[in-house]
mmCIF file of C-alpha atoms in Angstrom:
data_model
loop_
_atom_site.group_PDB
_atom_site.id
_atom_site.type_symbol
_atom_site.label_atom_id
_atom_site.label_comp_id
_atom_site.label_asym_id
_atom_site.label_seq_id
_atom_site.Cartn_x
_atom_site.Cartn_y
_atom_site.Cartn_z
ATOM 1 C CA ASN A 1 136.104 92.918 -5.928
ATOM 2 C CA ASN A 2 134.862 89.362 -5.762
ATOM 3 C CA PRO A 3 137.476 87.392 -3.774
ATOM 4 C CA ALA A 4 136.938 84.427 -6.070
ATOM 5 C CA GLN A 5 138.284 86.482 -8.976
ATOM 6 C CA THR A 6 141.194 88.121 -7.176
ATOM 7 C CA GLU A 7 144.208 85.821 -7.293
ATOM 8 C CA VAL A 8 147.424 86.761 -5.503
ATOM 9 C CA ARG A 9 150.146 85.548 -7.859
ATOM 10 C CA LEU A 10 153.158 85.491 -5.554
ATOM 11 C CA CYS A 11 153.651 81.902 -6.693
ATOM 12 C CA MET A 12 152.083 79.307 -8.938
ATOM 13 C CA ASN A 13 148.976 77.730 -7.437
ATOM 14 C CA LEU A 14 145.909 75.674 -8.293
ATOM 15 C CA SER A 15 142.321 76.866 -8.276
ATOM 16 C CA ASN A 16 140.606 75.916 -5.001
ATOM 17 C CA VAL A 17 138.226 73.732 -7.004
ATOM 18 C CA PHE A 18 140.988 71.110 -6.920
ATOM 19 C CA SER A 19 142.353 69.247 -3.906
ATOM 20 C CA ASP A 20 143.681 65.880 -2.789
ATOM 21 C CA GLY A 21 141.060 63.141 -2.888
ATOM 22 C CA MET A 22 139.024 64.646 -5.713
ATOM 23 C CA VAL A 23 137.440 62.899 -8.705
ATOM 24 C CA LEU A 24 137.876 63.939 -12.334
ATOM 25 C CA GLN A 25 135.505 62.943 -15.131
ATOM 26 C CA ARG A 26 136.452 59.607 -16.704
ATOM 27 C CA ALA A 27 137.062 58.901 -20.412
ATOM 28 C CA PRO A 28 135.998 59.778 -23.017
ATOM 29 C CA ALA A 29 135.922 63.242 -21.445
ATOM 30 C CA ILE A 30 139.092 65.337 -21.395
ATOM 31 C CA PRO A 31 139.376 66.774 -17.860
ATOM 32 C CA ILE A 32 141.071 70.144 -17.439
ATOM 33 C CA VAL A 33 142.938 71.413 -14.394
ATOM 34 C CA TRP A 34 143.849 75.054 -14.021
ATOM 35 C CA GLY A 35 145.531 77.530 -11.752
ATOM 36 C CA PHE A 36 147.360 80.841 -11.532
ATOM 37 C CA ALA A 37 150.844 82.262 -12.000
ATOM 38 C CA SER A 38 152.460 85.318 -13.541
ATOM 39 C CA PRO A 39 151.694 85.835 -17.254
ATOM 40 C CA GLY A 40 153.965 83.888 -19.573
ATOM 41 C CA ILE A 41 155.075 81.334 -16.974
ATOM 42 C CA ARG A 42 155.288 77.746 -18.206
ATOM 43 C CA VAL A 43 153.668 75.146 -15.937
ATOM 44 C CA GLU A 44 154.754 71.535 -16.391
ATOM 45 C CA THR A 45 152.393 68.731 -15.363
ATOM 46 C CA THR A 46 153.378 65.123 -14.702
ATOM 47 C CA PHE A 47 150.546 62.592 -14.723
ATOM 48 C CA GLY A 48 151.642 58.963 -14.761
ATOM 49 C CA ALA A 49 153.747 58.496 -17.879
ATOM 50 C CA HIS A 50 152.501 61.778 -19.359
ATOM 51 C CA SER A 51 154.565 64.975 -19.318
ATOM 52 C CA LEU A 52 152.478 68.017 -20.270
ATOM 53 C CA SER A 53 152.969 71.770 -20.257
ATOM 54 C CA ALA A 54 150.925 74.952 -20.528
ATOM 55 C CA LEU A 55 151.662 78.678 -20.608
ATOM 56 C CA THR A 56 149.984 81.171 -18.316
ATOM 57 C CA ASP A 57 147.923 83.656 -20.352
ATOM 58 C CA HIS A 58 147.916 87.459 -20.074
ATOM 59 C CA SER A 59 145.441 87.329 -17.183
ATOM 60 C CA GLY A 60 147.617 84.948 -15.153
ATOM 61 C CA VAL A 61 145.610 81.753 -15.749
ATOM 62 C CA TRP A 62 147.013 78.435 -17.013
ATOM 63 C CA ARG A 63 144.894 75.495 -18.147
ATOM 64 C CA GLN A 64 146.083 71.946 -18.688
ATOM 65 C CA PRO A 65 143.939 69.340 -20.510
ATOM 66 C CA LEU A 66 144.645 65.788 -19.307
ATOM 67 C CA PRO A 67 144.535 62.559 -21.326
ATOM 68 C CA PRO A 68 141.161 60.754 -21.193
ATOM 69 C CA THR A 69 141.423 58.226 -18.349
ATOM 70 C CA GLU A 70 139.227 55.226 -17.589
ATOM 71 C CA ALA A 71 137.446 54.935 -14.241
ATOM 72 C CA SER A 72 139.573 53.529 -11.439
ATOM 73 C CA ASP A 73 139.524 53.345 -7.662
ATOM 74 C CA ARG A 74 143.312 53.581 -7.573
ATOM 75 C CA GLY A 75 144.307 57.067 -6.503
ATOM 76 C CA GLN A 76 146.709 58.871 -8.845
ATOM 77 C CA THR A 77 149.078 61.801 -8.369
ATOM 78 C CA LEU A 78 149.424 64.921 -10.502
ATOM 79 C CA LEU A 79 152.557 67.033 -10.056
ATOM 80 C CA PHE A 80 152.882 70.648 -11.202
ATOM 81 C CA ARG A 81 156.153 72.577 -11.549
ATOM 82 C CA SER A 82 157.097 76.074 -12.650
ATOM 83 C CA SER A 83 159.712 78.745 -12.031
ATOM 84 C CA GLU A 84 157.295 80.200 -9.455
ATOM 85 C CA GLY A 85 156.903 77.010 -7.453
ATOM 86 C CA GLY A 86 155.028 73.740 -7.596
ATOM 87 C CA ALA A 87 151.949 71.908 -6.358
ATOM 88 C CA ALA A 88 150.540 68.393 -6.220
ATOM 89 C CA LEU A 89 147.174 66.650 -6.277
ATOM 90 C CA ARG A 90 147.222 63.231 -4.609
ATOM 91 C CA ASP A 91 144.737 60.362 -4.396
ATOM 92 C CA VAL A 92 142.886 61.628 -7.486
ATOM 93 C CA LEU A 93 140.238 59.251 -8.844
ATOM 94 C CA PHE A 94 138.541 59.159 -12.247
ATOM 95 C CA GLY A 95 134.814 58.440 -12.491
ATOM 96 C CA GLU A 96 131.474 60.210 -12.798
ATOM 97 C CA VAL A 97 131.137 63.856 -11.684
ATOM 98 C CA TYR A 98 127.752 65.368 -10.900
ATOM 99 C CA LEU A 99 126.535 68.727 -9.609
ATOM 100 C CA CYS A 100 123.587 68.963 -7.215
ATOM 101 C CA SER A 101 121.869 72.315 -7.446
ATOM 102 C CA GLY A 102 118.447 73.657 -6.567
ATOM 103 C CA GLN A 103 116.374 75.565 -4.057
ATOM 104 C CA SER A 104 115.968 74.780 -0.363
ATOM 105 C CA ASN A 105 114.827 71.223 -1.088
ATOM 106 C CA MET A 106 118.345 70.509 -2.350
ATOM 107 C CA GLU A 107 119.823 72.058 0.780
ATOM 108 C CA TYR A 108 118.084 69.628 3.132
ATOM 109 C CA THR A 109 120.633 67.384 4.817
ATOM 110 C CA PRO A 110 119.650 64.002 6.316
ATOM 111 C CA ARG A 111 119.611 65.655 9.787
ATOM 112 C CA SER A 112 117.281 68.441 8.653
ATOM 113 C CA MET A 113 114.968 66.269 6.561
ATOM 114 C CA ALA A 114 112.517 64.979 9.165
ATOM 115 C CA GLY A 115 110.491 63.007 6.605
ATOM 116 C CA MET A 116 113.449 61.126 5.156
ATOM 117 C CA ASN A 117 112.782 57.379 5.219
ATOM 118 C CA ASN A 118 115.378 55.272 7.062
ATOM 119 C CA ALA A 119 117.545 58.308 7.764
ATOM 120 C CA SER A 120 119.718 56.471 10.302
ATOM 121 C CA ALA A 121 120.336 53.569 7.915
ATOM 122 C CA GLU A 122 121.160 55.924 5.047
ATOM 123 C CA ILE A 123 123.669 57.826 7.172
ATOM 124 C CA ALA A 124 125.270 54.607 8.408
ATOM 125 C CA ALA A 125 125.558 53.331 4.809
ATOM 126 C CA ALA A 126 128.083 56.088 4.085
ATOM 127 C CA ASP A 127 130.663 54.093 6.106
ATOM 128 C CA SER A 128 130.276 51.037 3.861
ATOM 129 C CA PRO A 129 133.401 49.975 1.919
ATOM 130 C CA ALA A 130 131.120 49.931 -1.146
ATOM 131 C CA TYR A 131 131.059 53.738 -1.086
ATOM 132 C CA ARG A 132 134.678 54.369 -0.122
ATOM 133 C CA SER A 133 135.362 55.881 -3.539
ATOM 134 C CA VAL A 134 132.419 58.280 -3.377
ATOM 135 C CA ARG A 135 133.819 61.764 -2.747
ATOM 136 C CA LEU A 136 131.800 64.710 -1.459
ATOM 137 C CA PHE A 137 132.415 68.442 -1.909
ATOM 138 C CA THR A 138 130.199 71.256 -0.645
ATOM 139 C CA VAL A 139 130.487 74.811 -1.908
ATOM 140 C CA GLY A 140 129.589 77.679 0.427
ATOM 141 C CA LYS A 141 126.878 80.241 -0.207
ATOM 142 C CA GLY A 142 129.561 82.883 -0.533
ATOM 143 C CA THR A 143 130.134 81.642 -4.075
ATOM 144 C CA THR A 144 127.734 83.638 -6.240
ATOM 145 C CA SER A 145 128.419 85.404 -9.504
ATOM 146 C CA LYS A 146 126.677 86.408 -12.711
ATOM 147 C CA THR A 147 129.808 85.542 -14.656
ATOM 148 C CA PRO A 148 131.981 82.382 -14.673
ATOM 149 C CA LEU A 149 134.453 82.180 -11.782
ATOM 150 C CA ARG A 150 138.034 80.944 -11.776
ATOM 151 C CA ALA A 151 137.903 79.954 -8.112
ATOM 152 C CA LEU A 152 135.265 79.444 -5.412
ATOM 153 C CA GLY A 153 134.383 82.249 -3.033
ATOM 154 C CA SER A 154 133.678 79.902 -0.124
ATOM 155 C CA LEU A 155 133.744 76.204 0.772
ATOM 156 C CA TYR A 156 131.878 74.215 3.421
ATOM 157 C CA HIS A 157 134.226 71.283 3.000
ATOM 158 C CA ASN A 158 136.749 70.197 0.396
ATOM 159 C CA TRP A 159 136.853 66.836 -1.423
ATOM 160 C CA THR A 160 136.239 64.177 1.227
ATOM 161 C CA ALA A 161 135.482 60.456 1.117
ATOM 162 C CA ALA A 162 131.897 59.585 2.049
ATOM 163 C CA SER A 163 131.365 58.826 5.738
ATOM 164 C CA SER A 164 128.529 58.791 8.253
ATOM 165 C CA ALA A 165 130.168 61.751 9.999
ATOM 166 C CA LEU A 166 129.934 63.835 6.839
ATOM 167 C CA VAL A 167 126.579 62.656 5.482
ATOM 168 C CA GLY A 168 125.080 62.733 8.976
ATOM 169 C CA GLY A 169 126.655 66.055 9.955
ATOM 170 C CA PRO A 170 124.825 69.006 11.557
ATOM 171 C CA ALA A 171 121.469 69.920 10.013
ATOM 172 C CA TRP A 172 121.758 72.327 7.054
ATOM 173 C CA LYS A 173 125.551 72.318 7.334
ATOM 174 C CA GLU A 174 126.917 69.352 5.446
ATOM 175 C CA PHE A 175 125.771 67.179 2.601
ATOM 176 C CA SER A 176 122.509 67.330 0.643
ATOM 177 C CA ALA A 177 120.215 64.369 1.389
ATOM 178 C CA VAL A 178 118.943 64.214 -2.209
ATOM 179 C CA CYS A 179 122.476 64.416 -3.557
ATOM 180 C CA TRP A 180 123.690 61.592 -1.303
ATOM 181 C CA LEU A 181 120.774 59.292 -2.187
ATOM 182 C CA PHE A 182 121.239 59.957 -5.882
ATOM 183 C CA GLY A 183 124.989 59.374 -5.699
ATOM 184 C CA LYS A 184 124.630 56.168 -3.689
ATOM 185 C CA GLU A 185 122.182 54.762 -6.226
ATOM 186 C CA LEU A 186 124.396 55.852 -9.112
ATOM 187 C CA SER A 187 127.388 54.135 -7.525
ATOM 188 C CA ASN A 188 125.369 50.942 -7.074
ATOM 189 C CA GLU A 189 124.328 50.890 -10.725
ATOM 190 C CA LEU A 190 127.468 52.091 -12.518
ATOM 191 C CA LYS A 191 130.093 50.635 -10.174
ATOM 192 C CA VAL A 192 132.416 53.579 -10.904
ATOM 193 C CA ARG A 193 133.822 56.376 -8.782
ATOM 194 C CA ASP A 194 131.616 59.397 -8.226
ATOM 195 C CA ARG A 195 132.150 62.900 -7.052
ATOM 196 C CA HIS A 196 129.346 65.234 -6.147
ATOM 197 C CA ILE A 197 129.154 68.921 -5.577
ATOM 198 C CA SER A 198 126.069 70.255 -3.923
ATOM 199 C CA ARG A 199 124.157 73.050 -2.358
ATOM 200 C CA GLY A 200 120.616 74.336 -2.224
ATOM 201 C CA GLY A 201 118.990 77.643 -1.436
ATOM 202 C CA ARG A 202 121.037 79.414 -4.043
ATOM 203 C CA SER A 203 123.067 76.383 -4.826
ATOM 204 C CA ARG A 204 126.773 75.997 -4.567
ATOM 205 C CA ALA A 205 128.991 74.035 -6.868
ATOM 206 C CA ALA A 206 132.399 73.441 -8.184
ATOM 207 C CA SER A 207 133.700 71.813 -11.237
ATOM 208 C CA SER A 208 135.168 73.002 -14.466
ATOM 209 C CA GLY A 209 132.367 75.485 -14.962
ATOM 210 C CA LEU A 210 132.063 77.028 -11.502
ATOM 211 C CA GLY A 211 128.453 77.914 -11.075
ATOM 212 C CA ARG A 212 126.583 77.813 -7.802
ATOM 213 C CA SER A 213 125.739 74.477 -6.199
ATOM 214 C CA ARG A 214 126.905 71.438 -4.090
ATOM 215 C CA ALA A 215 128.296 67.960 -4.699
ATOM 216 C CA ILE A 216 128.388 64.272 -3.798
ATOM 217 C CA SER A 217 128.722 61.004 -5.591
ATOM 218 C CA GLY A 218 126.126 61.614 -8.196
ATOM 219 C CA GLY A 219 124.217 64.858 -8.295
ATOM 220 C CA LEU A 220 121.579 66.581 -10.342
ATOM 221 C CA GLY A 221 123.254 67.627 -13.510
ATOM 222 C CA ARG A 222 126.357 66.269 -15.043
ATOM 223 C CA SER A 223 129.538 68.272 -15.313
#
């Protein structure tokens, strides 16, 4: 069995696509969060002034659409409650969400891309306050499937604010150079929060669709 499709429902929980510090697509899109519990369990969601609820289906999956929300750099909290326990997502931003996916050229990180112009300056730029709201997320190569997944099979790192330590991490291990450059430029032009998911080789990704790819603030393909 694919571990990404085998959920242990001892309690209510969120899909591992979601974590503190993530970014959800801004209005007019309707973002959806989802997770797992026993069939028929009601999950209540509190988001600002909104009180929402959803029932877990026969396969043990619940899905909660959220109200369209304008872009903001003010982190918000989502609370989830059920008879099988609760969960929370904190410091959630709303902005643009992109997936970066491709072959090995997408997998090149700044440290492994010898021909990258101004590599040191690009890595250092990740510490700029201007990109504090850019969030990065890298899916592991263990996430592959011919059918849609409910959760990711592997993660390199969860939702994390951009930094020189992350963008300039070990060669081939951390963030895609192309994805970072695209996201940085997108942030400069749109002046809204970004989240990117990236990976090359076979790609790794995470978002509401769950394919294979990697992410940063602005990627190649919009979720």
